[in-house]
Structures are given as C-alpha cells and as structure tokens.
Amino acid sequence: GAGVSQSPSNKVTEKGKDVELRCDPISGHTALYWYRQSLGQGLEFLIYFQGNSAPDKSGLPSDRFSAERTGGSVSTLTIQRTQQEDSAVYLCASSLGITGNTIYFGEGSWLTVV
Amino acid sequence: SQELEQSPQSLIVQEGKNLTINCTSSKTLYGLYWYKQKYGEGLIFLMMLQKGGEEKSHEKITAKLDEKKQQSSLHITASQPSHAGIYLCGAASGDGNKLVFGAGTILRVKS
C-alpha cells in the first residue's frame, strides 16, 4: 500500500479482555517495528521483525504481549488480559531494511482499557 | 543504552519567528531522524541525517548533525501555525536495529 496501515484506529476494551492490533506495512518493506506511546510519554520500543522473524523482543513489557508476522507482510500485536496501564497509542512502522533506511510510521491504534 | 535528550521540552513562538530545537545523544550518533507528530496522528518523517556536518532542508525546516557534539538541531524559519506539533528526534540504537527516541518538543505557534 501507499503507507503503513493500522487497524483498528481506536479500540475501547474492558479490563481482562484480549485485543489484537493489526499492521500492514508498506509493500516491499522487510523490517517492521512496534512502538507504544503512553499519554505524556515518549516512544517506547516493543519489538521489531526482519521478515517473519523477531530478533529483538526486548521491549515487550510482559508475557501478556506477543506479536507475529506472517508472509513477511502483515503483523499482529496481541495483548492478553488487558490492564488499564496498557492504554496507549500503539504505533507500527516499516522500512526497507533495518539499517540506514527511512522508517515510516502508521497513524497508530488508540487503545483504551476501561 | 543510548539516550536522547531534547530541548526545550516545549515552546511557544509568535508566528513569523524563527526557532531551534536541539537533540543531544549520550553516545555517538550514527544516524539521526527527525519526525513531527500532531495530536492523535502518527509520526511524519521530516529528515534523516547520516554524516557528520550534514545539513538538510525541506521548505522552511533545516536540520544539522554535529557528530563531534553528538547533537542535532532543527531550525524553523518564519514559523507558521502549520508547524505546530510535537517534534521528535530518533537515533539508531547501538545494534542499529531500531530507533530510540527523545521525549519530544511541543511547539505552539501563536498567530
């Protein structure tokens, strides 16, 4: 596609429910990143993919968070048993490669846990 | 781990005035990215600087990279209300596999 596409754009969920956030990167981009931005906070790295593999999962805050990428394209970030502190904007980004390439961001998925 | 400090945290300028935002790294910079974010939106890529002393311009925005000082500056000339938003600098992490970001600078332009 023309840009990084994320869905849903907004999600309100009850505490304890599972949520899935989807990211469709720019066509041909092999690297895909997930970041989280909480209210008043900076961007927090979660995980990145090179192709379908995730060499760096160091930013995932707990084992309730997981992500996968299939076919070297679409990625899904899953949050199980959501907590109120999970409320944030989840941003996906993609680039041609992992080094020295411009990284383009999507519009983000706003998650509110009530 | 690498840390980026941005200054100022926020600023309000009168339309037509110039302004500068700084980004200082705790480690050597191998690449520096500038993004702009409007409330409720994603990050818009502005510029990427890779070489010491490099300077790039786009419309009224100019960014410079000073590797010796581990610092980059973003300068806006004759600011407009459309320049308002949050400016974020990002740098490649030590392993080069991801970007780490500064906390951002909130810019408001008064008309």
PDB file of C-alpha atoms in Angstrom, chain B residues 37-98:
ATOM      1  CA  GLN B  37       3.654  14.349  15.267  1.00  0.00           C
ATOM      2  CA  LYS B  38       0.313  16.058  15.531  1.00  0.00           C
ATOM      3  CA  TYR B  39      -2.040  15.122  18.348  1.00  0.00           C
ATOM      4  CA  GLY B  40      -3.879  11.929  17.527  1.00  0.00           C
ATOM      5  CA  GLU B  41      -1.792  11.184  14.466  1.00  0.00           C
ATOM      6  CA  GLY B  42       1.200   9.127  13.547  1.00  0.00           C
ATOM      7  CA  LEU B  43       4.745  10.326  13.040  1.00  0.00           C
ATOM      8  CA  ILE B  44       5.548  12.192   9.863  1.00  0.00           C
ATOM      9  CA  PHE B  45       9.104  11.719   8.629  1.00  0.00           C
ATOM     10  CA  LEU B  46      10.948  15.001   8.142  1.00  0.00           C
ATOM     11  CA  MET B  47      14.630  14.265   7.578  1.00  0.00           C
ATOM     12  CA  MET B  48      17.385  11.741   8.117  1.00  0.00           C
ATOM     13  CA  LEU B  49      20.990  12.811   8.698  1.00  0.00           C
ATOM     14  CA  GLN B  50      23.801  10.307   8.492  1.00  0.00           C
ATOM     15  CA  LYS B  51      27.086  12.114   8.070  1.00  0.00           C
ATOM     16  CA  GLY B  52      28.897  14.441  10.424  1.00  0.00           C
ATOM     17  CA  GLY B  53      28.330  18.012   9.423  1.00  0.00           C
ATOM     18  CA  GLU B  54      25.432  17.077   7.198  1.00  0.00           C
ATOM     19  CA  GLU B  55      22.686  19.635   6.757  1.00  0.00           C
ATOM     20  CA  LYS B  56      19.332  19.136   5.060  1.00  0.00           C
ATOM     21  CA  SER B  57      16.463  21.467   4.361  1.00  0.00           C
ATOM     22  CA  HIS B  58      12.843  20.988   3.450  1.00  0.00           C
ATOM     23  CA  GLU B  59      10.752  24.070   2.899  1.00  0.00           C
ATOM     24  CA  LYS B  60      11.393  26.205   5.990  1.00  0.00           C
ATOM     25  CA  ILE B  61      12.866  23.454   8.135  1.00  0.00           C
ATOM     26  CA  THR B  62      16.613  22.848   8.338  1.00  0.00           C
ATOM     27  CA  ALA B  63      18.337  20.117  10.303  1.00  0.00           C
ATOM     28  CA  LYS B  64      22.040  19.716  11.055  1.00  0.00           C
ATOM     29  CA  LEU B  65      24.070  16.886  12.502  1.00  0.00           C
ATOM     30  CA  ASP B  66      27.175  17.599  14.529  1.00  0.00           C
ATOM     31  CA  GLU B  67      28.768  14.253  15.307  1.00  0.00           C
ATOM     32  CA  LYS B  68      31.518  15.698  17.453  1.00  0.00           C
ATOM     33  CA  LYS B  69      28.981  17.104  19.826  1.00  0.00           C
ATOM     34  CA  GLN B  70      26.672  14.140  19.434  1.00  0.00           C
ATOM     35  CA  GLN B  71      23.988  16.657  18.704  1.00  0.00           C
ATOM     36  CA  SER B  72      21.479  17.642  16.071  1.00  0.00           C
ATOM     37  CA  SER B  73      19.464  20.809  15.722  1.00  0.00           C
ATOM     38  CA  LEU B  74      16.224  21.508  13.900  1.00  0.00           C
ATOM     39  CA  HIS B  75      15.659  25.085  12.832  1.00  0.00           C
ATOM     40  CA  ILE B  76      12.362  26.508  11.602  1.00  0.00           C
ATOM     41  CA  THR B  77      12.430  29.818   9.793  1.00  0.00           C
ATOM     42  CA  ALA B  78       9.432  32.161   9.821  1.00  0.00           C
ATOM     43  CA  SER B  79       7.213  29.758  11.762  1.00  0.00           C
ATOM     44  CA  GLN B  80       3.614  29.192  10.719  1.00  0.00           C
ATOM     45  CA  PRO B  81       0.650  27.697  12.609  1.00  0.00           C
ATOM     46  CA  SER B  82       1.058  24.610  10.418  1.00  0.00           C
ATOM     47  CA  HIS B  83       4.420  23.990  12.100  1.00  0.00           C
ATOM     48  CA  ALA B  84       2.743  23.362  15.438  1.00  0.00           C
ATOM     49  CA  GLY B  85       3.064  19.855  16.812  1.00  0.00           C
ATOM     50  CA  ILE B  86       5.492  17.579  18.595  1.00  0.00           C
ATOM     51  CA  TYR B  87       8.967  17.222  17.151  1.00  0.00           C
ATOM     52  CA  LEU B  88      10.780  14.002  17.901  1.00  0.00           C
ATOM     53  CA  CYS B  89      14.366  13.055  17.227  1.00  0.00           C
ATOM     54  CA  GLY B  90      15.296   9.427  16.829  1.00  0.00           C
ATOM     55  CA  ALA B  91      18.628   7.692  16.517  1.00  0.00           C
ATOM     56  CA  ALA B  92      19.717   4.224  15.577  1.00  0.00           C
ATOM     57  CA  SER B  93      20.346   2.100  18.646  1.00  0.00           C
ATOM     58  CA  GLY B  94      23.792   0.695  19.312  1.00  0.00           C
ATOM     59  CA  ASP B  95      22.955  -2.500  17.434  1.00  0.00           C
ATOM     60  CA  GLY B  96      21.463  -0.459  14.617  1.00  0.00           C
ATOM     61  CA  ASN B  97      18.299  -2.492  14.613  1.00  0.00           C
ATOM     62  CA  LYS B  98      15.806   0.047  15.866  1.00  0.00           C
TER      63      LYS B  98
END
